[in-house]
GROMACS .gro file of C-alpha atoms in nm:
model
  487
    1MET     CA    1  -0.235  -1.441   2.894
    2THR     CA    2  -0.100  -1.445   2.519
    3ASN     CA    3   0.323  -1.305   2.464
    4THR     CA    4   0.465  -1.120   2.266
    5ASN     CA    5   0.575  -1.430   2.061
    6GLU     CA    6   0.246  -1.493   1.981
    7LEU     CA    7   0.159  -1.210   1.843
    8LEU     CA    8   0.467  -1.151   1.647
    9ASP     CA    9   0.389  -1.543   1.515
   10HIS     CA   10   0.033  -1.389   1.422
   11ILE     CA   11   0.140  -1.079   1.251
   12ASP     CA   12   0.408  -1.336   1.032
   13ALA     CA   13   0.107  -1.526   0.939
   14ARG     CA   14  -0.115  -1.306   0.804
   15LEU     CA   15   0.151  -1.084   0.633
   16GLU     CA   16  -0.055  -1.133   0.280
   17ALA     CA   17  -0.368  -1.060   0.407
   18ALA     CA   18  -0.223  -0.747   0.537
   19ARG     CA   19  -0.063  -0.695   0.198
   20SER     CA   20  -0.434  -0.759   0.070
   21ARG     CA   21  -0.581  -0.515   0.262
   22LEU     CA   22  -0.312  -0.242   0.200
   23PHE     CA   23  -0.331  -0.317  -0.161
   24ASP     CA   24  -0.718  -0.244  -0.122
   25LEU     CA   25  -0.665   0.109   0.044
   26LEU     CA   26  -0.437   0.227  -0.194
   27SER     CA   27  -0.672   0.117  -0.505
   28ILE     CA   28  -0.840   0.430  -0.375
   29PRO     CA   29  -0.704   0.757  -0.556
   30SER     CA   30  -0.781   0.969  -0.237
   31ILE     CA   31  -0.622   1.257  -0.400
   32SER     CA   32  -0.730   1.567  -0.129
   33ALA     CA   33  -0.555   1.868  -0.364
   34GLN     CA   34  -0.814   1.749  -0.666
   35PRO     CA   35  -1.184   1.822  -0.631
   36ALA     CA   36  -1.282   1.603  -0.861
   37HIS     CA   37  -1.150   1.304  -0.582
   38ALA     CA   38  -1.341   1.428  -0.298
   39GLY     CA   39  -1.576   1.151  -0.329
   40ASP     CA   40  -1.261   0.923  -0.318
   41CYS     CA   41  -1.160   1.066  -0.002
   42ARG     CA   42  -1.464   0.991   0.133
   43GLN     CA   43  -1.444   0.629  -0.003
   44ALA     CA   44  -1.122   0.614   0.191
   45ALA     CA   45  -1.241   0.723   0.540
   46GLU     CA   46  -1.516   0.556   0.505
   47TRP     CA   47  -1.315   0.224   0.429
   48LEU     CA   48  -1.086   0.288   0.764
   49ARG     CA   49  -1.422   0.318   0.946
   50ARG     CA   50  -1.516  -0.040   0.865
   51GLU     CA   51  -1.197  -0.202   0.927
   52LEU     CA   52  -1.166  -0.047   1.236
   53THR     CA   53  -1.511  -0.132   1.377
   54GLU     CA   54  -1.427  -0.494   1.261
   55MET     CA   55  -1.117  -0.451   1.510
   56GLY     CA   56  -1.354  -0.383   1.827
   57PHE     CA   57  -1.325   0.024   1.751
   58GLU     CA   58  -1.626   0.262   1.810
   59ALA     CA   59  -1.548   0.445   1.495
   60SER     CA   60  -1.701   0.730   1.275
   61VAL     CA   61  -1.637   0.921   0.970
   62ARG     CA   62  -1.663   1.302   1.076
   63ASP     CA   63  -1.697   1.618   0.886
   64THR     CA   64  -1.438   1.888   0.897
   65VAL     CA   65  -1.557   2.218   0.809
   66GLY     CA   66  -1.529   2.301   0.462
   67GLY     CA   67  -1.264   1.994   0.417
   68HIS     CA   68  -1.208   1.650   0.367
   69PRO     CA   69  -1.335   1.379   0.655
   70VAL     CA   70  -1.177   1.240   0.883
   71THR     CA   71  -1.186   0.894   1.054
   72MET     CA   72  -1.246   0.910   1.424
   73ALA     CA   73  -1.229   0.608   1.654
   74HIS     CA   74  -1.223   0.487   2.028
   75HIS     CA   75  -1.110   0.156   2.191
   76PRO     CA   76  -1.110   0.157   2.593
   77GLY     CA   77  -0.855  -0.123   2.633
   78PRO     CA   78  -0.831  -0.314   2.908
   79GLY     CA   79  -0.986  -0.061   3.151
   80GLY     CA   80  -0.838   0.079   3.454
   81ASP     CA   81  -0.566   0.323   3.480
   82ALA     CA   82  -0.423   0.214   3.092
   83PRO     CA   83  -0.201   0.477   2.906
   84HIS     CA   84  -0.431   0.646   2.674
   85ILE     CA   85  -0.234   0.679   2.295
   86LEU     CA   86  -0.359   0.879   1.984
   87PHE     CA   87  -0.277   0.724   1.675
   88TYR     CA   88  -0.231   0.969   1.379
   89GLY     CA   89  -0.253   0.876   0.969
   90HIS     CA   90  -0.344   1.023   0.660
   91TYR     CA   91  -0.540   0.857   0.388
   92ASP     CA   92  -0.512   1.142   0.136
   93VAL     CA   93  -0.214   1.112  -0.110
   94GLN     CA   94  -0.028   1.383  -0.352
   95PRO     CA   95  -0.149   1.374  -0.724
   96PRO     CA   96   0.036   1.100  -0.933
   97GLU     CA   97   0.135   1.286  -1.238
   98PRO     CA   98   0.314   1.269  -1.459
   99LEU     CA   99   0.159   0.958  -1.568
  100ASP     CA  100   0.406   0.874  -1.817
  101LEU     CA  101   0.704   0.807  -1.555
  102TRP     CA  102   0.492   0.520  -1.387
  103ARG     CA  103   0.597   0.183  -1.449
  104SER     CA  104   0.254   0.043  -1.367
  105PRO     CA  105  -0.108   0.254  -1.307
  106PRO     CA  106  -0.065   0.481  -0.949
  107PHE     CA  107  -0.372   0.346  -0.780
  108LYS     CA  108  -0.327  -0.051  -0.921
  109PRO     CA  109  -0.053  -0.123  -0.662
  110THR     CA  110   0.209  -0.398  -0.789
  111LEU     CA  111   0.490  -0.616  -0.628
  112GLU     CA  112   0.843  -0.550  -0.822
  113ASP     CA  113   1.166  -0.723  -0.709
  114GLY     CA  114   1.427  -0.442  -0.570
  115PRO     CA  115   1.721  -0.464  -0.379
  116ASN     CA  116   1.571  -0.507  -0.007
  117GLY     CA  117   1.301  -0.820  -0.176
  118PRO     CA  118   0.982  -0.765  -0.316
  119ARG     CA  119   0.849  -0.390  -0.274
  120ILE     CA  120   0.490  -0.203  -0.320
  121ILE     CA  121   0.455   0.025  -0.585
  122ALA     CA  122   0.136   0.258  -0.557
  123ARG     CA  123   0.113   0.640  -0.541
  124GLY     CA  124   0.049   0.622  -0.142
  125ALA     CA  125   0.257   0.281  -0.077
  126VAL     CA  126   0.483   0.469   0.229
  127ASP     CA  127   0.315   0.816   0.253
  128ASP     CA  128   0.102   0.748   0.449
  129LYS     CA  129  -0.135   0.451   0.390
  130GLY     CA  130   0.126   0.170   0.411
  131GLN     CA  131   0.276   0.335   0.713
  132THR     CA  132  -0.058   0.370   0.886
  133MET     CA  133  -0.155   0.033   0.828
  134MET     CA  134   0.112  -0.105   0.995
  135TRP     CA  135   0.005   0.009   1.302
  136LEU     CA  136  -0.389  -0.079   1.215
  137GLU     CA  137  -0.250  -0.449   1.188
  138ALA     CA  138  -0.059  -0.461   1.500
  139LEU     CA  139  -0.374  -0.335   1.654
  140ARG     CA  140  -0.579  -0.611   1.480
  141ALA     CA  141  -0.343  -0.872   1.591
  142TYR     CA  142  -0.390  -0.762   1.974
  143HIS     CA  143  -0.814  -0.767   1.890
  144ALA     CA  144  -0.726  -1.115   1.702
  145LEU     CA  145  -0.569  -1.286   2.035
  146THR     CA  146  -0.676  -1.121   2.302
  147GLY     CA  147  -1.029  -0.964   2.233
  148THR     CA  148  -0.917  -0.638   2.341
  149LEU     CA  149  -0.587  -0.405   2.320
  150PRO     CA  150  -0.332  -0.342   2.577
  151VAL     CA  151  -0.373   0.029   2.617
  152ARG     CA  152  -0.661   0.267   2.579
  153VAL     CA  153  -0.665   0.419   2.184
  154THR     CA  154  -0.789   0.695   1.997
  155VAL     CA  155  -0.736   0.671   1.629
  156LEU     CA  156  -0.773   0.974   1.407
  157ILE     CA  157  -0.696   0.971   1.034
  158GLU     CA  158  -0.754   1.267   0.803
  159GLY     CA  159  -0.760   1.378   0.460
  160GLU     CA  160  -0.568   1.679   0.410
  161GLU     CA  161  -0.212   1.615   0.512
  162GLU     CA  162  -0.039   1.666   0.153
  163ILE     CA  163  -0.247   1.990   0.150
  164GLY     CA  164  -0.108   2.107   0.434
  165SER     CA  165  -0.397   2.026   0.691
  166PRO     CA  166  -0.583   2.312   0.651
  167HIS     CA  167  -0.891   2.207   0.831
  168LEU     CA  168  -0.723   1.975   1.093
  169GLY     CA  169  -0.666   2.301   1.348
  170ARG     CA  170  -1.003   2.372   1.370
  171PHE     CA  171  -1.128   1.964   1.414
  172LEU     CA  172  -0.874   1.955   1.676
  173ALA     CA  173  -0.973   2.257   1.903
  174ASP     CA  174  -1.370   2.150   1.838
  175HIS     CA  175  -1.328   1.786   1.977
  176ARG     CA  176  -1.029   1.861   2.217
  177GLU     CA  177  -1.211   1.685   2.499
  178GLU     CA  178  -1.260   1.402   2.281
  179LEU     CA  179  -0.889   1.418   2.171
  180LYS     CA  180  -0.742   1.405   2.537
  181ALA     CA  181  -0.452   1.158   2.532
  182ASP     CA  182  -0.137   1.104   2.673
  183VAL     CA  183   0.079   1.080   2.345
  184VAL     CA  184   0.052   1.117   1.948
  185VAL     CA  185   0.207   0.789   1.773
  186ILE     CA  186   0.280   0.934   1.420
  187SER     CA  187   0.475   0.660   1.128
  188ASP     CA  188   0.513   0.935   0.845
  189THR     CA  189   0.927   0.981   0.876
  190ASP     CA  190   1.235   0.784   0.777
  191MET     CA  191   1.468   0.531   0.913
  192TRP     CA  192   1.833   0.590   0.892
  193ASN     CA  193   1.884   0.288   0.613
  194VAL     CA  194   1.667  -0.035   0.561
  195ASP     CA  195   1.846  -0.188   0.840
  196THR     CA  196   1.857   0.065   1.124
  197PRO     CA  197   1.487   0.207   1.251
  198ALA     CA  198   1.500   0.586   1.361
  199ILE     CA  199   1.291   0.806   1.588
  200THR     CA  200   1.259   1.204   1.490
  201THR     CA  201   1.338   1.420   1.796
  202ARG     CA  202   1.387   1.729   1.631
  203LEU     CA  203   1.209   1.936   1.329
  204ARG     CA  204   1.247   2.221   1.118
  205GLY     CA  205   0.943   2.447   1.110
  206SER     CA  206   0.861   2.628   0.773
  207THR     CA  207   0.775   2.986   0.720
  208TYR     CA  208   0.719   3.120   0.377
  209VAL     CA  209   0.683   3.488   0.282
  210GLU     CA  210   0.578   3.635  -0.060
  211VAL     CA  211   0.773   3.972  -0.110
  212GLN     CA  212   0.623   4.249  -0.362
  213LEU     CA  213   0.853   4.552  -0.458
  214ARG     CA  214   0.721   4.800  -0.651
  215LEU     CA  215   0.924   5.122  -0.765
  216ALA     CA  216   0.788   5.309  -1.100
  217SER     CA  217   0.450   5.391  -1.183
  218GLN     CA  218   0.475   5.173  -1.512
  219ASP     CA  219   0.674   4.950  -1.715
  220MET     CA  220   0.951   5.153  -1.897
  221HIS     CA  221   1.124   5.088  -2.258
  222SER     CA  222   1.453   4.954  -2.179
  223GLY     CA  223   1.604   5.196  -2.495
  224LEU     CA  224   1.484   5.505  -2.328
  225PHE     CA  225   1.486   5.439  -1.947
  226GLY     CA  226   1.758   5.183  -1.929
  227GLY     CA  227   2.063   5.332  -1.752
  228SER     CA  228   1.858   5.597  -1.584
  229ALA     CA  229   1.556   5.441  -1.425
  230GLN     CA  230   1.558   5.166  -1.173
  231ASN     CA  231   1.480   4.819  -1.215
  232ALA     CA  232   1.223   4.670  -1.007
  233ALA     CA  233   1.364   4.287  -1.072
  234ASN     CA  234   1.741   4.440  -1.013
  235VAL     CA  235   1.665   4.586  -0.716
  236LEU     CA  236   1.483   4.293  -0.539
  237ALA     CA  237   1.729   4.042  -0.679
  238ARG     CA  238   2.007   4.244  -0.490
  239ILE     CA  239   1.846   4.303  -0.183
  240LEU     CA  240   1.764   3.940  -0.187
  241GLY     CA  241   2.079   3.840  -0.294
  242ALA     CA  242   2.252   3.967   0.040
  243LEU     CA  243   2.039   3.764   0.228
  244HIS     CA  244   2.374   3.556   0.308
  245ASP     CA  245   2.721   3.690   0.368
  246GLU     CA  246   3.021   3.496   0.234
  247ASN     CA  247   3.019   3.238   0.506
  248GLY     CA  248   2.643   3.126   0.465
  249HIS     CA  249   2.580   3.327   0.772
  250ILE     CA  250   2.202   3.465   0.719
  251ARG     CA  251   2.188   3.861   0.754
  252ILE     CA  252   1.830   3.923   0.870
  253PRO     CA  253   1.841   4.132   1.197
  254GLY     CA  254   1.773   3.927   1.520
  255PHE     CA  255   1.808   3.580   1.276
  256TYR     CA  256   1.967   3.350   1.530
  257ASP     CA  257   1.773   3.477   1.840
  258GLY     CA  258   1.684   3.237   2.069
  259ILE     CA  259   1.774   2.914   1.859
  260LYS     CA  260   1.836   2.607   2.142
  261SER     CA  261   2.104   2.405   1.932
  262VAL     CA  262   2.111   2.017   2.025
  263SER     CA  263   2.464   1.940   2.286
  264PRO     CA  264   2.846   1.896   2.145
  265GLU     CA  265   2.726   1.490   2.269
  266ILE     CA  266   2.436   1.485   2.037
  267LEU     CA  267   2.646   1.667   1.774
  268ALA     CA  268   2.926   1.455   1.810
  269SER     CA  269   2.672   1.145   1.762
  270TRP     CA  270   2.527   1.296   1.452
  271ASN     CA  271   2.875   1.357   1.312
  272ALA     CA  272   2.965   0.994   1.375
  273LEU     CA  273   2.735   0.870   1.127
  274GLY     CA  274   2.905   0.918   0.859
  275PHE     CA  275   2.700   1.082   0.663
  276ASP     CA  276   2.816   1.149   0.267
  277GLU     CA  277   2.690   1.477   0.169
  278ALA     CA  278   2.878   1.445  -0.157
  279ALA     CA  279   2.644   1.135  -0.223
  280PHE     CA  280   2.360   1.309  -0.127
  281LEU     CA  281   2.387   1.592  -0.345
  282GLY     CA  282   2.511   1.401  -0.616
  283LYS     CA  283   2.181   1.272  -0.632
  284VAL     CA  284   2.049   1.522  -0.750
  285GLY     CA  285   2.330   1.659  -1.005
  286LEU     CA  286   2.538   1.897  -0.736
  287ARG     CA  287   2.835   1.928  -0.621
  288THR     CA  288   2.893   2.231  -0.396
  289PRO     CA  289   2.749   2.225  -0.067
  290ALA     CA  290   2.561   2.570   0.025
  291GLY     CA  291   2.488   2.672   0.412
  292GLU     CA  292   2.678   2.830   0.688
  293LYS     CA  293   3.087   2.748   0.671
  294GLY     CA  294   3.254   2.508   0.952
  295ARG     CA  295   2.939   2.339   1.042
  296SER     CA  296   2.874   1.956   0.936
  297ALA     CA  297   2.592   1.868   0.657
  298LEU     CA  298   2.364   1.716   0.960
  299GLU     CA  299   2.435   2.009   1.179
  300ARG     CA  300   2.318   2.226   0.872
  301LEU     CA  301   2.037   2.008   0.771
  302TRP     CA  302   1.891   1.949   1.140
  303ASP     CA  303   2.017   2.203   1.385
  304ARG     CA  304   2.085   2.537   1.191
  305PRO     CA  305   1.789   2.756   0.988
  306SER     CA  306   1.769   2.858   0.637
  307VAL     CA  307   1.647   3.090   0.422
  308ASP     CA  308   1.609   3.051   0.038
  309LEU     CA  309   1.388   3.184  -0.276
  310MET     CA  310   1.149   2.974  -0.341
  311GLY     CA  311   1.095   3.180  -0.647
  312ILE     CA  312   1.114   3.556  -0.846
  313TRP     CA  313   0.975   3.709  -1.126
  314GLY     CA  314   0.895   4.056  -1.284
  315GLY     CA  315   0.869   4.237  -1.617
  316TYR     CA  316   0.824   4.006  -1.937
  317THR     CA  317   0.888   3.626  -1.852
  318GLY     CA  318   0.696   3.480  -2.235
  319ALA     CA  319   0.872   3.380  -2.536
  320GLY     CA  320   1.080   3.589  -2.743
  321VAL     CA  321   1.217   3.977  -2.656
  322LYS     CA  322   1.045   4.239  -2.510
  323THR     CA  323   1.248   4.535  -2.415
  324VAL     CA  324   1.084   4.628  -2.102
  325ILE     CA  325   1.237   4.765  -1.761
  326PRO     CA  326   0.963   4.619  -1.511
  327ALA     CA  327   0.842   4.861  -1.274
  328GLN     CA  328   0.756   4.561  -1.001
  329ALA     CA  329   0.864   4.211  -0.892
  330SER     CA  330   0.782   3.961  -0.652
  331ALA     CA  331   0.985   3.676  -0.483
  332LYS     CA  332   0.893   3.386  -0.266
  333VAL     CA  333   1.098   3.346   0.019
  334GLY     CA  334   1.071   3.012   0.230
  335LEU     CA  335   1.223   3.004   0.585
  336ARG     CA  336   1.352   2.681   0.777
  337LEU     CA  337   1.316   2.781   1.133
  338VAL     CA  338   1.491   2.569   1.433
  339PRO     CA  339   1.355   2.517   1.803
  340GLY     CA  340   1.384   2.863   1.966
  341GLN     CA  341   1.312   3.057   1.670
  342ASP     CA  342   1.014   3.283   1.709
  343PRO     CA  343   0.864   3.298   1.360
  344ASP     CA  344   0.680   3.655   1.366
  345ALA     CA  345   1.050   3.776   1.510
  346VAL     CA  346   1.185   3.638   1.216
  347ILE     CA  347   0.943   3.792   0.961
  348GLU     CA  348   0.970   4.105   1.112
  349GLY     CA  349   1.363   4.097   1.072
  350LEU     CA  350   1.323   4.000   0.688
  351LYS     CA  351   1.075   4.297   0.624
  352THR     CA  352   1.302   4.540   0.828
  353PHE     CA  353   1.617   4.373   0.587
  354VAL     CA  354   1.410   4.465   0.265
  355LEU     CA  355   1.270   4.808   0.359
  356ASP     CA  356   1.627   4.896   0.494
  357ARG     CA  357   1.780   4.841   0.148
  358LEU     CA  358   1.474   4.990  -0.076
  359PRO     CA  359   1.570   5.316  -0.294
  360PRO     CA  360   1.366   5.594  -0.147
  361GLU     CA  361   1.081   5.550  -0.414
  362GLY     CA  362   1.075   5.195  -0.323
  363GLU     CA  363   0.758   5.032  -0.180
  364ALA     CA  364   0.751   4.699  -0.029
  365THR     CA  365   0.451   4.463   0.072
  366PHE     CA  366   0.458   4.121   0.254
  367GLU     CA  367   0.229   3.823   0.262
  368VAL     CA  368   0.285   3.559   0.514
  369LEU     CA  369   0.160   3.217   0.357
  370ALA     CA  370   0.301   3.005   0.583
  371LYS     CA  371   0.436   3.009   0.930
  372GLY     CA  372   0.585   2.729   1.124
  373ARG     CA  373   0.838   2.668   1.436
  374GLY     CA  374   1.073   2.413   1.499
  375LEU     CA  375   1.008   2.143   1.742
  376THR     CA  376   1.162   1.904   1.936
  377ILE     CA  377   1.046   1.576   2.075
  378PRO     CA  378   1.138   1.490   2.413
  379ASP     CA  379   1.373   1.171   2.393
  380ASP     CA  380   1.363   1.062   2.742
  381SER     CA  381   1.004   1.002   2.767
  382GLN     CA  382   0.856   0.680   2.822
  383TRP     CA  383   0.704   0.655   2.500
  384THR     CA  384   1.038   0.774   2.362
  385GLN     CA  385   1.248   0.497   2.580
  386ALA     CA  386   0.961   0.217   2.500
  387ALA     CA  387   0.999   0.304   2.119
  388ILE     CA  388   1.369   0.272   2.149
  389ALA     CA  389   1.327  -0.081   2.337
  390ALA     CA  390   1.114  -0.248   2.066
  391LEU     CA  391   1.315  -0.087   1.795
  392LYS     CA  392   1.606  -0.265   1.939
  393ALA     CA  393   1.456  -0.618   2.053
  394GLU     CA  394   1.330  -0.631   1.642
  395PHE     CA  395   1.606  -0.455   1.420
  396GLY     CA  396   1.898  -0.569   1.615
  397ARG     CA  397   2.030  -0.266   1.716
  398PRO     CA  398   1.933   0.036   1.884
  399PRO     CA  399   1.731   0.361   1.675
  400VAL     CA  400   1.937   0.658   1.554
  401LEU     CA  401   1.730   0.952   1.719
  402MET     CA  402   1.762   1.183   1.399
  403GLY     CA  403   1.688   1.515   1.345
  404CYS     CA  404   1.411   1.609   1.036
  405ALA     CA  405   1.509   1.857   0.791
  406GLY     CA  406   1.151   1.908   0.703
  407SER     CA  407   0.874   2.002   0.877
  408ILE     CA  408   0.553   1.806   1.003
  409PRO     CA  409   0.277   2.064   1.057
  410VAL     CA  410   0.023   1.830   1.259
  411VAL     CA  411   0.306   1.766   1.500
  412GLU     CA  412   0.293   2.174   1.608
  413MET     CA  413  -0.096   2.156   1.572
  414PHE     CA  414  -0.086   1.878   1.856
  415LYS     CA  415   0.112   2.065   2.076
  416GLU     CA  416  -0.039   2.392   2.024
  417ILE     CA  417  -0.387   2.260   2.075
  418LEU     CA  418  -0.392   1.928   2.270
  419GLY     CA  419  -0.086   1.997   2.448
  420LEU     CA  420   0.044   1.686   2.314
  421ASP     CA  421   0.397   1.565   2.240
  422SER     CA  422   0.462   1.315   1.946
  423LEU     CA  423   0.626   0.979   1.916
  424LEU     CA  424   0.729   0.996   1.553
  425VAL     CA  425   0.856   0.632   1.464
  426GLY     CA  426   0.918   0.604   1.093
  427PHE     CA  427   0.987   0.340   0.821
  428CYS     CA  428   1.027   0.546   0.508
  429LEU     CA  429   1.362   0.565   0.309
  430ASN     CA  430   1.492   0.877   0.127
  431ASP     CA  431   1.481   0.663  -0.215
  432ASP     CA  432   1.093   0.563  -0.206
  433GLN     CA  433   1.000   0.860  -0.421
  434MET     CA  434   0.745   1.009  -0.216
  435HIS     CA  435   0.544   1.269  -0.440
  436SER     CA  436   0.720   1.132  -0.731
  437PRO     CA  437   0.642   0.864  -0.996
  438ASN     CA  438   0.691   0.507  -0.886
  439GLU     CA  439   0.660   0.559  -0.495
  440LYS     CA  440   0.723   0.243  -0.323
  441PHE     CA  441   0.721   0.055   0.011
  442ASP     CA  442   0.974  -0.259   0.083
  443MET     CA  443   0.772  -0.534   0.238
  444VAL     CA  444   1.010  -0.647   0.458
  445ARG     CA  445   0.980  -0.288   0.630
  446PHE     CA  446   0.615  -0.307   0.601
  447HIS     CA  447   0.641  -0.652   0.789
  448LYS     CA  448   0.884  -0.512   1.053
  449GLY     CA  449   0.674  -0.234   1.102
  450GLN     CA  450   0.401  -0.396   1.202
  451ARG     CA  451   0.616  -0.618   1.442
  452ALA     CA  452   0.787  -0.307   1.600
  453HIS     CA  453   0.424  -0.161   1.700
  454VAL     CA  454   0.345  -0.478   1.858
  455ARG     CA  455   0.660  -0.496   2.073
  456ARG     CA  456   0.623  -0.122   2.165
  457GLU     CA  457   0.275  -0.145   2.323
  458ARG     CA  458   0.415  -0.504   2.489
  459LEU     CA  459   0.681  -0.292   2.647
  460ARG     CA  460   0.529   0.024   2.754
  461LEU     CA  461   0.618   0.134   3.151
  462PRO     CA  462   0.288   0.109   3.395
  463HIS     CA  463   0.097   0.405   3.340
  464GLY     CA  464   0.187   0.575   3.717
  465LEU     CA  465   0.572   0.585   3.575
  466ARG     CA  466   0.509   0.789   3.262
  467HIS     CA  467   0.643   1.106   3.374
  468HIS     CA  468   0.943   1.063   3.557
  469GLN     CA  469   1.096   0.690   3.507
  470GLY     CA  470   1.189   0.691   3.153
  471ALA     CA  471   1.483   0.850   3.142
  472ARG     CA  472   1.633   0.687   3.484
  473LEU     CA  473   1.555   0.329   3.362
  474HIS     CA  474   1.690   0.386   2.987
  475GLY     CA  475   1.909   0.712   3.035
  476GLY     CA  476   2.244   0.598   2.910
  477LEU     CA  477   2.068   0.560   2.533
  478ARG     CA  478   1.987   0.915   2.509
  479ARG     CA  479   2.365   1.038   2.442
  480ARG     CA  480   2.467   0.731   2.256
  481ASP     CA  481   2.199   0.703   1.954
  482SER     CA  482   2.067   1.034   1.906
  483ALA     CA  483   2.118   1.090   1.568
  484GLY     CA  484   1.962   1.035   1.218
  485ARG     CA  485   1.892   1.176   0.838
  486GLY     CA  486   1.690   1.465   0.718
  487CYS     CA  487   1.297   1.391   0.602
   0.00000   0.00000   0.00000
């Protein structure tokens, strides 16, 4: 029987071949947002299909209704009552612009020296082609040495994550039976630092509303009407400027209803991480923190909701002077919601907040552009505990169980449509310049990510124990290690 060391040795000996395969995938400009690259998206899907077929999968490229295709693959594993894991990744990438800021062409991957050793520079290096290839290479090692896999595996790699996965929900619903599994494994999140792994167990949901306010029947000359007429831009700015009180508390009616905060023990573990908020803000030229006073930085980022204006406009915004009082004004409001908040109730509360503050002649309309819930990932499941053990074995220290200040919409889709929890084990860092020029991925993380995925599969619990025994076997880890940084 093949042991873990043999698998790890196989990964080590073939790291250069794995890097070469990753470079091949990175060379495909699979930009989902740009119609001119639709053919490249399909090329990336086909490239992945061929790789999976070579690894013993039954693999195919499936069309979505109106969007880019997905690569779907199945492997029966060892048979019997083996666990069934659904691996998710995405092959699409962000547009590379501005091109003049890249040190090398974005779709000609290169290696350059960095503080953590050699690093890959290319669009998609870490988001998410590099992280997807980590678990693919781990599966490749199993297939090469054993001719099979230790678990039953389904693979789903989509091509629209970078534009919000607009067609994935229908695809999941249409293929619900084919996608039945025990858990989803996703590598598209952060480590705490280059030496400390992490598992993300808490996500904020993204809800987005455009507000349009109309007052007068037409724009007005400021010399004739200034001092008499209501100004739509002034009124909307005043209303939305009152969303927070002097302590950073959000005034939307019912906004905090239902919030399920973390335990004091987990909060204490976050505070013990020594997160440097001044350095965090200093990277973007800021010094003064926002949010609720009396709350720690990580608590505000991971455990508390936020509301921010994403944009506001009205009247004349062109060059030069135009003396006009606008009759209407608009704003986009972004809300990051935490577990327990109801997006529909929050949106209704926002409407009430605005409407209650309108002048008698004012009219407001609201367009909901996105709606997402905050989510928690069970940290005492078999899957999380196996990942904790694998990461500790690979890095020599237990992982941080961290929150995520951002959103991962596909996690909510898998939960709502397939009824599946996700295991979020990522290997990116917050300075990897995802979505920016010179996106990078350290080779050491690409390497150790493959090894960690191999270890996790070797450490799986017996299938029949997955619903009740994980917490008992590793229960002491949960409070001690729960922590992390935003993604």
